[in-house]
mmCIF file of C-alpha atoms in Angstrom:
data_model
loop_
_atom_site.group_PDB
_atom_site.id
_atom_site.type_symbol
_atom_site.label_atom_id
_atom_site.label_comp_id
_atom_site.label_asym_id
_atom_site.label_seq_id
_atom_site.Cartn_x
_atom_site.Cartn_y
_atom_site.Cartn_z
ATOM 1 C CA MET A 3 0.000 0.000 0.000
ATOM 2 C CA LEU A 4 1.184 3.520 -0.802
ATOM 3 C CA LYS A 5 2.871 5.076 2.206
ATOM 4 C CA THR A 6 1.192 8.371 2.996
ATOM 5 C CA HIS A 7 3.032 11.191 4.708
ATOM 6 C CA THR A 8 1.148 14.466 4.295
ATOM 7 C CA GLN A 9 -2.327 15.638 5.108
ATOM 8 C CA ALA A 10 -2.941 16.507 1.448
ATOM 9 C CA GLU A 11 -2.147 12.906 0.486
ATOM 10 C CA TRP A 12 -4.545 11.567 3.111
ATOM 11 C CA ILE A 13 -7.263 13.928 1.911
ATOM 12 C CA ALA A 14 -6.755 12.684 -1.649
ATOM 13 C CA ARG A 15 -7.016 9.060 -0.506
ATOM 14 C CA ALA A 16 -10.166 9.832 1.484
ATOM 15 C CA LYS A 17 -11.839 11.332 -1.583
ATOM 16 C CA GLN A 18 -11.381 8.048 -3.420
ATOM 17 C CA VAL A 19 -13.161 5.890 -0.864
ATOM 18 C CA LEU A 20 -15.423 8.212 1.180
ATOM 19 C CA PRO A 21 -18.455 10.160 -0.145
ATOM 20 C CA ALA A 22 -17.623 13.872 -0.068
ATOM 21 C CA GLY A 23 -14.204 12.820 1.171
ATOM 22 C CA GLY A 24 -15.251 12.343 4.780
ATOM 23 C CA PHE A 25 -17.115 10.475 7.486
ATOM 24 C CA GLY A 26 -20.030 12.903 7.351
ATOM 25 C CA ASN A 27 -19.040 14.540 10.617
ATOM 26 C CA PHE A 28 -16.472 17.331 10.640
ATOM 27 C CA ASP A 29 -14.604 19.304 7.966
ATOM 28 C CA PRO A 30 -12.914 16.709 5.696
ATOM 29 C CA GLY A 31 -10.186 19.242 4.964
ATOM 30 C CA ILE A 32 -8.344 18.264 8.123
ATOM 31 C CA ILE A 33 -7.099 14.810 9.108
ATOM 32 C CA ILE A 34 -6.372 14.341 12.816
ATOM 33 C CA ALA A 35 -3.418 12.109 13.580
ATOM 34 C CA ARG A 36 -3.501 12.038 17.373
ATOM 35 C CA GLY A 37 -4.678 13.711 20.559
ATOM 36 C CA GLU A 38 -3.114 14.179 23.976
ATOM 37 C CA GLY A 39 -4.588 16.109 26.867
ATOM 38 C CA SER A 40 -5.982 19.408 25.568
ATOM 39 C CA ARG A 41 -4.251 19.209 22.166
ATOM 40 C CA VAL A 42 -4.646 17.452 18.820
ATOM 41 C CA TRP A 43 -2.230 17.225 15.877
ATOM 42 C CA ASP A 44 -3.090 16.924 12.200
ATOM 43 C CA GLU A 45 -1.239 14.690 9.714
ATOM 44 C CA ASP A 46 1.170 17.526 8.877
ATOM 45 C CA GLY A 47 2.106 17.817 12.549
ATOM 46 C CA LYS A 48 0.292 21.119 13.147
ATOM 47 C CA GLU A 49 -0.779 21.414 16.776
ATOM 48 C CA TYR A 50 -4.161 22.739 17.947
ATOM 49 C CA VAL A 51 -5.885 23.489 21.235
ATOM 50 C CA ASP A 52 -8.895 21.191 21.047
ATOM 51 C CA TYR A 53 -12.305 22.773 21.680
ATOM 52 C CA LEU A 54 -14.112 20.209 19.523
ATOM 53 C CA ILE A 55 -13.199 17.327 21.875
ATOM 54 C CA GLY A 56 -14.766 14.681 19.653
ATOM 55 C CA SER A 57 -18.047 16.648 19.598
ATOM 56 C CA GLY A 58 -18.281 16.491 23.351
ATOM 57 C CA PRO A 59 -17.230 13.178 24.898
ATOM 58 C CA MET A 60 -13.608 14.051 25.734
ATOM 59 C CA LEU A 61 -14.514 16.267 28.680
ATOM 60 C CA LEU A 62 -11.353 15.161 30.508
ATOM 61 C CA GLY A 63 -9.188 15.579 27.421
ATOM 62 C CA HIS A 64 -7.421 12.940 25.341
ATOM 63 C CA GLY A 65 -5.696 10.001 27.003
ATOM 64 C CA HIS A 66 -6.509 10.911 30.594
ATOM 65 C CA PRO A 67 -4.184 8.608 32.585
ATOM 66 C CA GLU A 68 -6.853 7.268 34.938
ATOM 67 C CA VAL A 69 -9.240 6.518 32.073
ATOM 68 C CA MET A 70 -6.429 4.865 30.114
ATOM 69 C CA GLU A 71 -5.588 2.707 33.122
ATOM 70 C CA ALA A 72 -9.214 1.578 33.451
ATOM 71 C CA VAL A 73 -9.391 0.729 29.729
ATOM 72 C CA LEU A 74 -6.093 -1.159 29.780
ATOM 73 C CA GLU A 75 -7.262 -3.185 32.780
ATOM 74 C CA GLN A 76 -10.399 -4.217 30.897
ATOM 75 C CA LEU A 77 -8.880 -4.968 27.454
ATOM 76 C CA PRO A 78 -7.187 -8.292 28.340
ATOM 77 C CA LEU A 79 -10.405 -9.416 30.063
ATOM 78 C CA GLY A 80 -12.457 -9.095 26.886
ATOM 79 C CA MET A 81 -13.494 -6.398 24.450
ATOM 80 C CA THR A 82 -17.136 -7.338 23.870
ATOM 81 C CA PHE A 83 -19.453 -10.224 24.722
ATOM 82 C CA PHE A 84 -23.022 -9.553 23.466
ATOM 83 C CA ALA A 85 -23.955 -10.524 27.009
ATOM 84 C CA ASN A 86 -24.289 -8.867 30.399
ATOM 85 C CA ASN A 87 -21.004 -7.876 32.004
ATOM 86 C CA SER A 88 -20.124 -6.415 35.382
ATOM 87 C CA LYS A 89 -18.737 -3.119 34.046
ATOM 88 C CA GLY A 90 -21.985 -2.441 32.211
ATOM 89 C CA VAL A 91 -23.999 -3.206 35.347
ATOM 90 C CA GLU A 92 -21.794 -0.870 37.400
ATOM 91 C CA LEU A 93 -22.216 1.891 34.836
ATOM 92 C CA ALA A 94 -25.990 1.457 34.888
ATOM 93 C CA GLU A 95 -25.936 1.759 38.692
ATOM 94 C CA ALA A 96 -23.839 4.936 38.498
ATOM 95 C CA ILE A 97 -26.212 6.523 35.975
ATOM 96 C CA VAL A 98 -29.285 5.621 38.019
ATOM 97 C CA ASN A 99 -27.675 7.153 41.109
ATOM 98 C CA ALA A 100 -26.799 10.361 39.248
ATOM 99 C CA VAL A 101 -29.714 11.144 36.919
ATOM 100 C CA PRO A 102 -33.064 12.055 38.530
ATOM 101 C CA CYS A 103 -35.443 10.473 35.986
ATOM 102 C CA CYS A 104 -33.578 7.178 35.690
ATOM 103 C CA GLU A 105 -34.657 4.164 37.714
ATOM 104 C CA GLN A 106 -33.483 1.825 34.978
ATOM 105 C CA VAL A 107 -31.442 2.244 31.775
ATOM 106 C CA ARG A 108 -30.849 0.412 28.514
ATOM 107 C CA PHE A 109 -27.535 0.732 26.665
ATOM 108 C CA VAL A 110 -27.052 1.345 22.951
ATOM 109 C CA ALA A 111 -24.030 2.323 20.861
ATOM 110 C CA SER A 112 -24.844 5.919 19.821
ATOM 111 C CA GLY A 113 -26.855 8.928 20.899
ATOM 112 C CA GLY A 114 -28.991 8.862 17.775
ATOM 113 C CA GLU A 115 -29.901 5.257 18.502
ATOM 114 C CA ALA A 116 -30.856 6.213 22.072
ATOM 115 C CA ASP A 117 -33.135 8.996 20.796
ATOM 116 C CA MET A 118 -34.773 6.644 18.292
ATOM 117 C CA TYR A 119 -35.572 4.141 21.054
ATOM 118 C CA ALA A 120 -36.774 6.885 23.398
ATOM 119 C CA ILE A 121 -39.345 7.984 20.810
ATOM 120 C CA ARG A 122 -40.407 4.378 20.232
ATOM 121 C CA LEU A 123 -40.621 3.776 23.980
ATOM 122 C CA ALA A 124 -42.915 6.779 24.425
ATOM 123 C CA ARG A 125 -45.209 5.449 21.710
ATOM 124 C CA ALA A 126 -45.249 1.976 23.258
ATOM 125 C CA TYR A 127 -46.065 3.317 26.718
ATOM 126 C CA THR A 128 -48.759 5.794 25.709
ATOM 127 C CA GLY A 129 -50.289 3.955 22.758
ATOM 128 C CA LYS A 130 -50.170 7.244 20.810
ATOM 129 C CA ASP A 131 -48.215 8.044 17.660
ATOM 130 C CA LYS A 132 -47.416 11.724 17.219
ATOM 131 C CA ILE A 133 -44.184 13.292 18.461
ATOM 132 C CA LEU A 134 -43.651 17.013 19.048
ATOM 133 C CA LYS A 135 -40.136 18.325 18.478
ATOM 134 C CA PHE A 136 -38.650 21.777 18.142
ATOM 135 C CA GLU A 137 -37.333 23.457 15.031
ATOM 136 C CA GLY A 138 -33.544 23.326 15.123
ATOM 137 C CA GLY A 139 -33.452 20.533 17.707
ATOM 138 C CA TYR A 140 -30.982 17.730 17.002
ATOM 139 C CA HIS A 141 -31.880 14.169 17.978
ATOM 140 C CA GLY A 142 -29.730 11.992 15.773
ATOM 141 C CA MET A 143 -30.287 10.532 12.341
ATOM 142 C CA SER A 144 -33.566 8.599 12.611
ATOM 143 C CA ALA A 145 -36.380 9.538 10.242
ATOM 144 C CA GLU A 146 -38.266 11.311 13.036
ATOM 145 C CA ALA A 147 -35.178 13.210 14.152
ATOM 146 C CA GLN A 148 -34.444 14.397 10.628
ATOM 147 C CA MET A 149 -37.467 16.676 10.674
ATOM 148 C CA SER A 150 -36.899 20.441 10.788
ATOM 149 C CA LEU A 151 -33.408 20.156 12.216
ATOM 150 C CA ALA A 152 -32.027 22.748 9.804
ATOM 151 C CA PRO A 153 -34.823 23.444 7.320
ATOM 152 C CA ALA A 154 -33.709 25.235 4.179
ATOM 153 C CA LYS A 155 -37.088 26.907 3.900
ATOM 154 C CA ARG A 156 -39.325 28.345 6.574
ATOM 155 C CA VAL A 157 -42.810 26.934 6.668
ATOM 156 C CA ASN A 158 -45.712 27.474 9.019
ATOM 157 C CA PHE A 159 -45.695 25.541 12.275
ATOM 158 C CA PRO A 160 -46.394 22.688 12.958
ATOM 159 C CA GLN A 161 -45.465 21.420 9.466
ATOM 160 C CA ALA A 162 -42.391 19.195 9.461
ATOM 161 C CA VAL A 163 -39.690 19.671 6.824
ATOM 162 C CA PRO A 164 -37.493 16.612 6.109
ATOM 163 C CA ASP A 165 -33.763 17.372 6.291
ATOM 164 C CA SER A 166 -32.817 14.319 4.267
ATOM 165 C CA ALA A 167 -33.839 12.428 1.190
ATOM 166 C CA GLY A 168 -35.290 8.974 1.667
ATOM 167 C CA ILE A 169 -37.839 9.807 4.388
ATOM 168 C CA PRO A 170 -41.446 8.803 3.650
ATOM 169 C CA GLN A 171 -44.197 11.419 3.920
ATOM 170 C CA GLY A 172 -45.858 9.208 6.509
ATOM 171 C CA VAL A 173 -43.086 10.017 8.971
ATOM 172 C CA ALA A 174 -43.575 13.750 8.523
ATOM 173 C CA ASP A 175 -47.301 13.291 9.116
ATOM 174 C CA GLN A 176 -46.595 11.959 12.606
ATOM 175 C CA MET A 177 -44.380 14.893 13.625
ATOM 176 C CA LEU A 178 -45.411 18.273 15.012
ATOM 177 C CA ILE A 179 -42.855 21.098 14.933
ATOM 178 C CA ALA A 180 -42.875 24.051 17.316
ATOM 179 C CA PRO A 181 -40.519 26.991 17.939
ATOM 180 C CA PHE A 182 -38.204 26.551 20.915
ATOM 181 C CA ASN A 183 -38.910 28.717 23.989
ATOM 182 C CA ASP A 184 -42.568 29.291 22.996
ATOM 183 C CA LEU A 185 -44.887 27.708 25.564
ATOM 184 C CA GLU A 186 -47.986 29.212 23.967
ATOM 185 C CA ALA A 187 -47.259 27.408 20.707
ATOM 186 C CA VAL A 188 -46.824 24.097 22.524
ATOM 187 C CA ALA A 189 -49.986 24.607 24.540
ATOM 188 C CA ALA A 190 -51.983 25.314 21.374
ATOM 189 C CA LEU A 191 -50.657 22.180 19.650
ATOM 190 C CA LEU A 192 -51.404 19.924 22.607
ATOM 191 C CA ALA A 193 -54.908 21.381 22.885
ATOM 192 C CA GLU A 194 -55.517 20.601 19.204
ATOM 193 C CA HIS A 195 -53.874 17.158 19.010
ATOM 194 C CA ASP A 196 -54.865 14.485 21.521
ATOM 195 C CA ASP A 197 -52.661 11.815 19.930
ATOM 196 C CA VAL A 198 -49.238 13.159 20.997
ATOM 197 C CA ALA A 199 -47.113 10.520 22.705
ATOM 198 C CA ALA A 200 -44.195 12.726 23.712
ATOM 199 C CA ILE A 201 -42.347 15.998 23.451
ATOM 200 C CA ILE A 202 -38.641 15.529 22.773
ATOM 201 C CA VAL A 203 -36.384 18.463 23.562
ATOM 202 C CA GLU A 204 -32.761 19.341 24.120
ATOM 203 C CA PRO A 205 -32.902 21.208 27.459
ATOM 204 C CA LEU A 206 -30.148 23.396 25.996
ATOM 205 C CA GLN A 207 -31.090 23.380 22.306
ATOM 206 C CA ARG A 208 -27.745 23.208 20.514
ATOM 207 C CA ILE A 209 -26.437 26.323 22.318
ATOM 208 C CA ILE A 210 -29.766 28.138 22.848
ATOM 209 C CA PRO A 211 -30.635 28.234 26.564
ATOM 210 C CA PRO A 212 -34.171 27.683 27.806
ATOM 211 C CA ALA A 213 -36.024 30.814 28.886
ATOM 212 C CA ASP A 214 -36.808 31.127 32.586
ATOM 213 C CA GLY A 215 -39.622 28.715 33.419
ATOM 214 C CA TYR A 216 -39.715 27.179 29.945
ATOM 215 C CA LEU A 217 -38.708 23.630 30.846
ATOM 216 C CA GLN A 218 -41.011 23.603 33.860
ATOM 217 C CA GLY A 219 -43.765 24.898 31.577
ATOM 218 C CA LEU A 220 -43.197 21.943 29.246
ATOM 219 C CA ARG A 221 -43.320 19.618 32.253
ATOM 220 C CA ASP A 222 -46.647 21.100 33.354
ATOM 221 C CA LEU A 223 -48.160 20.911 29.867
ATOM 222 C CA CYS A 224 -47.115 17.282 29.499
ATOM 223 C CA ASP A 225 -48.706 16.406 32.836
ATOM 224 C CA ARG A 226 -51.912 18.212 31.886
ATOM 225 C CA HIS A 227 -52.254 16.417 28.547
ATOM 226 C CA ASN A 228 -50.894 12.968 29.514
ATOM 227 C CA VAL A 229 -47.872 13.395 27.251
ATOM 228 C CA LEU A 230 -44.372 12.111 28.092
ATOM 229 C CA LEU A 231 -41.485 14.545 28.289
ATOM 230 C CA ILE A 232 -38.186 13.342 26.801
ATOM 231 C CA PHE A 233 -34.975 15.222 27.565
ATOM 232 C CA ASP A 234 -32.296 14.579 24.968
ATOM 233 C CA GLU A 235 -29.253 14.809 27.231
ATOM 234 C CA ILE A 236 -26.765 13.286 24.827
ATOM 235 C CA VAL A 237 -24.837 16.572 24.997
ATOM 236 C CA THR A 238 -25.929 18.025 28.338
ATOM 237 C CA GLY A 239 -25.727 14.841 30.420
ATOM 238 C CA PHE A 240 -22.767 15.023 32.830
ATOM 239 C CA ARG A 241 -21.720 18.308 31.182
ATOM 240 C CA LEU A 242 -24.010 21.002 32.599
ATOM 241 C CA ALA A 243 -23.777 19.268 35.969
ATOM 242 C CA TYR A 244 -23.144 15.753 37.252
ATOM 243 C CA GLY A 245 -26.888 15.137 37.059
ATOM 244 C CA GLY A 246 -27.060 16.895 33.705
ATOM 245 C CA ALA A 247 -29.684 19.424 32.692
ATOM 246 C CA GLN A 248 -32.142 17.832 35.087
ATOM 247 C CA GLU A 249 -29.949 18.873 37.987
ATOM 248 C CA ARG A 250 -28.927 22.194 36.433
ATOM 249 C CA TYR A 251 -32.473 23.373 35.651
ATOM 250 C CA GLY A 252 -34.388 21.473 38.333
ATOM 251 C CA VAL A 253 -36.885 19.814 35.970
ATOM 252 C CA THR A 254 -37.299 16.038 35.695
ATOM 253 C CA PRO A 255 -38.491 14.465 32.429
ATOM 254 C CA ASP A 256 -40.161 11.087 32.013
ATOM 255 C CA ILE A 257 -37.433 9.708 29.738
ATOM 256 C CA CYS A 258 -33.911 10.901 29.017
ATOM 257 C CA THR A 259 -31.167 9.906 26.640
ATOM 258 C CA LEU A 260 -27.468 10.004 27.467
ATOM 259 C CA GLY A 261 -24.296 9.566 25.433
ATOM 260 C CA LYS A 262 -20.890 11.091 24.717
ATOM 261 C CA ILE A 263 -19.453 11.487 28.238
ATOM 262 C CA ILE A 264 -20.872 8.231 29.664
ATOM 263 C CA GLY A 265 -18.702 6.286 27.188
ATOM 264 C CA GLY A 266 -15.501 8.127 28.072
ATOM 265 C CA GLY A 267 -14.633 8.514 24.384
ATOM 266 C CA PHE A 268 -15.889 5.097 23.272
ATOM 267 C CA PRO A 269 -19.175 4.275 21.461
ATOM 268 C CA LEU A 270 -21.818 4.020 24.166
ATOM 269 C CA ALA A 271 -25.145 5.699 24.919
ATOM 270 C CA ALA A 272 -28.235 4.971 26.970
ATOM 271 C CA LEU A 273 -31.842 5.822 27.590
ATOM 272 C CA GLY A 274 -33.444 5.801 30.998
ATOM 273 C CA ALA A 275 -36.782 6.276 32.726
ATOM 274 C CA SER A 276 -38.892 4.978 35.572
ATOM 275 C CA THR A 277 -39.214 1.228 36.097
ATOM 276 C CA GLU A 278 -42.843 1.453 34.963
ATOM 277 C CA ILE A 279 -41.921 2.961 31.597
ATOM 278 C CA MET A 280 -38.843 0.776 31.108
ATOM 279 C CA GLU A 281 -40.945 -2.361 31.619
ATOM 280 C CA HIS A 282 -41.718 -2.192 27.904
ATOM 281 C CA PHE A 283 -38.274 -3.675 27.293
ATOM 282 C CA ASP A 284 -39.317 -6.760 29.349
ATOM 283 C CA LYS A 285 -41.624 -9.081 27.400
ATOM 284 C CA ASP A 286 -42.408 -11.139 30.501
ATOM 285 C CA ARG A 287 -43.804 -8.044 32.229
ATOM 286 C CA VAL A 288 -45.790 -6.402 29.436
ATOM 287 C CA GLY A 289 -46.505 -9.193 26.973
ATOM 288 C CA ALA A 290 -45.630 -9.520 23.308
ATOM 289 C CA ASP A 291 -48.032 -6.819 22.104
ATOM 290 C CA LYS A 292 -46.460 -4.065 24.235
ATOM 291 C CA TRP A 293 -42.906 -5.312 24.171
ATOM 292 C CA LEU A 294 -40.244 -3.032 22.679
ATOM 293 C CA MET A 295 -37.526 -5.046 20.957
ATOM 294 C CA GLN A 296 -34.052 -3.633 21.458
ATOM 295 C CA LEU A 297 -30.660 -5.212 20.951
ATOM 296 C CA GLY A 298 -27.258 -4.207 19.631
ATOM 297 C CA THR A 299 -23.944 -5.981 19.138
ATOM 298 C CA LEU A 300 -21.987 -3.427 21.185
ATOM 299 C CA SER A 301 -24.663 -2.372 23.691
ATOM 300 C CA GLY A 302 -23.109 -2.226 27.153
ATOM 301 C CA ASN A 303 -19.614 -2.805 25.775
ATOM 302 C CA PRO A 304 -17.316 -3.407 28.772
ATOM 303 C CA VAL A 305 -14.402 -1.308 27.482
ATOM 304 C CA ALA A 306 -16.675 1.684 26.914
ATOM 305 C CA ALA A 307 -18.340 1.066 30.270
ATOM 306 C CA ALA A 308 -14.970 1.006 32.045
ATOM 307 C CA ALA A 309 -13.974 4.293 30.402
ATOM 308 C CA GLY A 310 -17.331 5.862 31.227
ATOM 309 C CA LEU A 311 -17.235 4.736 34.843
ATOM 310 C CA LYS A 312 -13.810 6.232 35.429
ATOM 311 C CA THR A 313 -14.790 9.450 33.633
ATOM 312 C CA MET A 314 -17.878 9.805 35.819
ATOM 313 C CA GLU A 315 -15.837 9.083 38.948
ATOM 314 C CA ILE A 316 -13.444 11.909 38.097
ATOM 315 C CA LEU A 317 -16.297 14.313 37.310
ATOM 316 C CA ALA A 318 -17.912 13.555 40.676
ATOM 317 C CA ARG A 319 -14.874 14.846 42.571
ATOM 318 C CA ASP A 320 -15.116 18.127 44.450
ATOM 319 C CA GLY A 321 -14.615 21.199 42.328
ATOM 320 C CA ALA A 322 -14.678 19.548 38.896
ATOM 321 C CA TYR A 323 -17.673 21.479 37.589
ATOM 322 C CA ASP A 324 -16.619 24.725 39.232
ATOM 323 C CA HIS A 325 -13.316 24.428 37.387
ATOM 324 C CA LEU A 326 -15.028 23.604 34.076
ATOM 325 C CA ARG A 327 -17.307 26.628 34.402
ATOM 326 C CA ASP A 328 -14.381 28.869 35.283
ATOM 327 C CA ILE A 329 -12.625 27.817 32.066
ATOM 328 C CA GLY A 330 -15.810 28.470 30.110
ATOM 329 C CA ARG A 331 -16.292 31.919 31.669
ATOM 330 C CA ARG A 332 -12.729 32.911 30.841
ATOM 331 C CA LEU A 333 -13.182 31.832 27.225
ATOM 332 C CA GLN A 334 -16.429 33.781 26.995
ATOM 333 C CA VAL A 335 -14.990 36.939 28.542
ATOM 334 C CA MET A 336 -11.827 36.988 26.427
ATOM 335 C CA GLN A 337 -13.888 36.821 23.213
ATOM 336 C CA SER A 338 -16.615 39.226 24.303
ATOM 337 C CA ASP A 339 -14.098 41.803 25.554
ATOM 338 C CA ALA A 340 -12.098 41.679 22.317
ATOM 339 C CA LEU A 341 -15.212 41.967 20.130
ATOM 340 C CA THR A 342 -16.690 44.772 22.229
ATOM 341 C CA LYS A 343 -13.428 46.737 22.101
ATOM 342 C CA ALA A 344 -13.461 46.344 18.303
ATOM 343 C CA GLY A 345 -17.058 47.575 18.085
ATOM 344 C CA ILE A 346 -18.362 44.293 16.647
ATOM 345 C CA ALA A 347 -21.958 43.390 17.545
ATOM 346 C CA HIS A 348 -22.170 39.914 19.037
ATOM 347 C CA ARG A 349 -23.959 37.647 21.475
ATOM 348 C CA ILE A 350 -22.441 34.876 23.569
ATOM 349 C CA CYS A 351 -25.052 32.143 23.427
ATOM 350 C CA GLY A 352 -25.151 28.980 25.525
ATOM 351 C CA ASP A 353 -23.895 27.735 28.851
ATOM 352 C CA GLU A 354 -20.408 28.188 30.277
ATOM 353 C CA THR A 355 -19.808 24.504 29.540
ATOM 354 C CA LEU A 356 -20.958 24.785 25.896
ATOM 355 C CA PHE A 357 -21.403 27.988 23.882
ATOM 356 C CA ASP A 358 -20.413 30.075 20.891
ATOM 357 C CA ILE A 359 -20.753 33.538 19.377
ATOM 358 C CA TYR A 360 -23.469 34.887 17.129
ATOM 359 C CA PHE A 361 -22.490 38.043 15.254
ATOM 360 C CA THR A 362 -25.770 39.834 15.855
ATOM 361 C CA GLU A 363 -27.466 42.123 18.371
ATOM 362 C CA ARG A 364 -30.551 39.881 18.552
ATOM 363 C CA SER A 365 -31.258 37.615 21.499
ATOM 364 C CA CYS A 366 -30.740 33.884 20.923
ATOM 365 C CA ARG A 367 -34.234 32.564 21.581
ATOM 366 C CA ASP A 368 -34.991 30.010 18.883
ATOM 367 C CA TYR A 369 -33.737 28.571 15.598
ATOM 368 C CA ARG A 370 -34.999 31.459 13.485
ATOM 369 C CA ASN A 371 -33.250 34.269 15.343
ATOM 370 C CA ALA A 372 -30.140 32.487 16.624
ATOM 371 C CA ASN A 373 -27.981 33.196 13.589
ATOM 372 C CA HIS A 374 -25.434 35.621 12.203
ATOM 373 C CA ASP A 375 -26.231 38.918 10.531
ATOM 374 C CA ASP A 376 -23.270 38.161 8.255
ATOM 375 C CA PRO A 377 -22.412 34.432 8.032
ATOM 376 C CA GLY A 378 -19.246 35.340 6.155
ATOM 377 C CA ARG A 379 -17.939 37.141 9.220
ATOM 378 C CA ASN A 380 -18.354 33.991 11.298
ATOM 379 C CA ALA A 381 -16.582 31.951 8.629
ATOM 380 C CA ARG A 382 -13.626 34.367 8.593
ATOM 381 C CA TYR A 383 -13.464 34.459 12.385
ATOM 382 C CA ASN A 384 -13.329 30.681 12.673
ATOM 383 C CA ALA A 385 -10.886 30.347 9.770
ATOM 384 C CA VAL A 386 -8.380 32.610 11.519
ATOM 385 C CA LEU A 387 -8.842 30.719 14.786
ATOM 386 C CA ARG A 388 -8.022 27.498 12.931
ATOM 387 C CA GLN A 389 -4.951 29.086 11.317
ATOM 388 C CA LYS A 390 -3.787 30.202 14.758
ATOM 389 C CA GLY A 391 -4.104 26.733 16.268
ATOM 390 C CA ILE A 392 -7.657 26.614 17.641
ATOM 391 C CA PHE A 393 -9.640 23.503 16.733
ATOM 392 C CA LYS A 394 -13.390 24.023 17.069
ATOM 393 C CA SER A 395 -16.668 23.672 15.258
ATOM 394 C CA PRO A 396 -17.818 26.797 13.371
ATOM 395 C CA GLY A 397 -20.938 26.835 15.560
ATOM 396 C CA LYS A 398 -19.953 25.492 18.951
ATOM 397 C CA LEU A 399 -17.127 25.584 21.493
ATOM 398 C CA TYR A 400 -16.655 22.837 24.079
ATOM 399 C CA PRO A 401 -14.445 23.703 27.066
ATOM 400 C CA SER A 402 -12.762 20.713 28.705
ATOM 401 C CA LEU A 403 -11.114 20.069 32.042
ATOM 402 C CA ALA A 404 -7.826 19.488 30.206
ATOM 403 C CA ILE A 405 -7.514 23.157 29.200
ATOM 404 C CA THR A 406 -4.480 24.814 30.823
ATOM 405 C CA GLN A 407 -3.385 28.377 31.409
ATOM 406 C CA SER A 408 -1.051 28.181 28.411
ATOM 407 C CA ASP A 409 -3.992 26.957 26.283
ATOM 408 C CA LEU A 410 -6.015 29.976 27.371
ATOM 409 C CA GLU A 411 -3.154 32.338 26.561
ATOM 410 C CA LEU A 412 -2.726 30.817 23.095
ATOM 411 C CA THR A 413 -6.485 31.039 22.579
ATOM 412 C CA GLU A 414 -6.524 34.701 23.575
ATOM 413 C CA ASP A 415 -3.801 35.493 21.044
ATOM 414 C CA ALA A 416 -5.791 33.663 18.357
ATOM 415 C CA VAL A 417 -8.975 35.521 19.297
ATOM 416 C CA ARG A 418 -7.235 38.877 18.963
ATOM 417 C CA ALA A 419 -6.023 37.917 15.496
ATOM 418 C CA ALA A 420 -9.470 36.701 14.481
ATOM 419 C CA VAL A 421 -11.102 39.902 15.714
ATOM 420 C CA ARG A 422 -8.618 42.021 13.754
ATOM 421 C CA ALA A 423 -9.477 40.010 10.658
ATOM 422 C CA ILE A 424 -13.195 40.833 10.887
ATOM 423 C CA GLN A 425 -13.033 44.441 12.037
ATOM 424 C CA PRO A 426 -15.054 46.838 9.891
ATOM 425 C CA GLY A 427 -12.967 48.814 7.401
#
């Protein structure tokens, strides 16, 4: 096989065997060779401070020594079994002890899979079919989730707009779409439709925070109309707080989904709820007609479970979340101060543990107003950050506990350069 040395050569090889030259995730114009702590290196050896962190799971950074030790202890004992294993049971216990809505959990391999099963579980439990989701909300790649995630055209609510080819119209007919942070819209839809099984929501929608009282308002509406409330905590679980958004915002859903951090960097996710709701995974308890089939080759993988357990143990230590929020605040302030000094209109949108900048003076309330006045300015800003050694998504920044003072200083230098590049005139 041809020996490949440069990033350009790897990119060329990728284009031959991968559609659009990539995995469908991040910018295929960069090939990551390795990660260590708070840094990653591309195939040309260029070093970056990592604020992408694998799209969220590497909250402790790459190759954390305690997580590595736990993984290396498990590897010689077996990598997967398609059967119960003690590490998976321990991880389930830890999740149940941490997350308010969870009395039992089921493991899957990805967050999108967890969301798909959560929707199916709500339908099985309630005997109803329709699902209400919010425009701009991300819940994986299932047909239901690919409705009005990033619609190219604006239509009247509650019409669902498929984000992908290959989705039957019948799926769209079972979905109701509402604007995020609008309780009146949700109340009107639930009053009109008595066949809604569940509302699925990211408590922090991408980086848009819930308005005061919004999540509790959803909880109250669901109780009033006998609708289940699903919190998609794939991103927020064990990030906003040890107990996730449920702890942070003080609202408990009926079902939640978890991923990213609970696998410690390995493929693992879960959904959880009360024992009564989770009984639908037990044919002996509910019978064949109400039984929800669920299986997966890597569900409850012991290596992922070992990594997740150690990650959660570290996050539970005193001061971990205070430190994470301090890093996030410093990153927010350094960018906001530089942009304000340059006279550039902007909004910091999100939580200290997950946020980004919108170049606008508008508030970030829902999908339709959380955007840039000039998308080109955002593209230039992020391009300069990348050139200066900052690795992040163009729409999201993930702080991690691995970030050091020297990382922050390098980031501040990069921010100043990026701000100069987008200054008017």
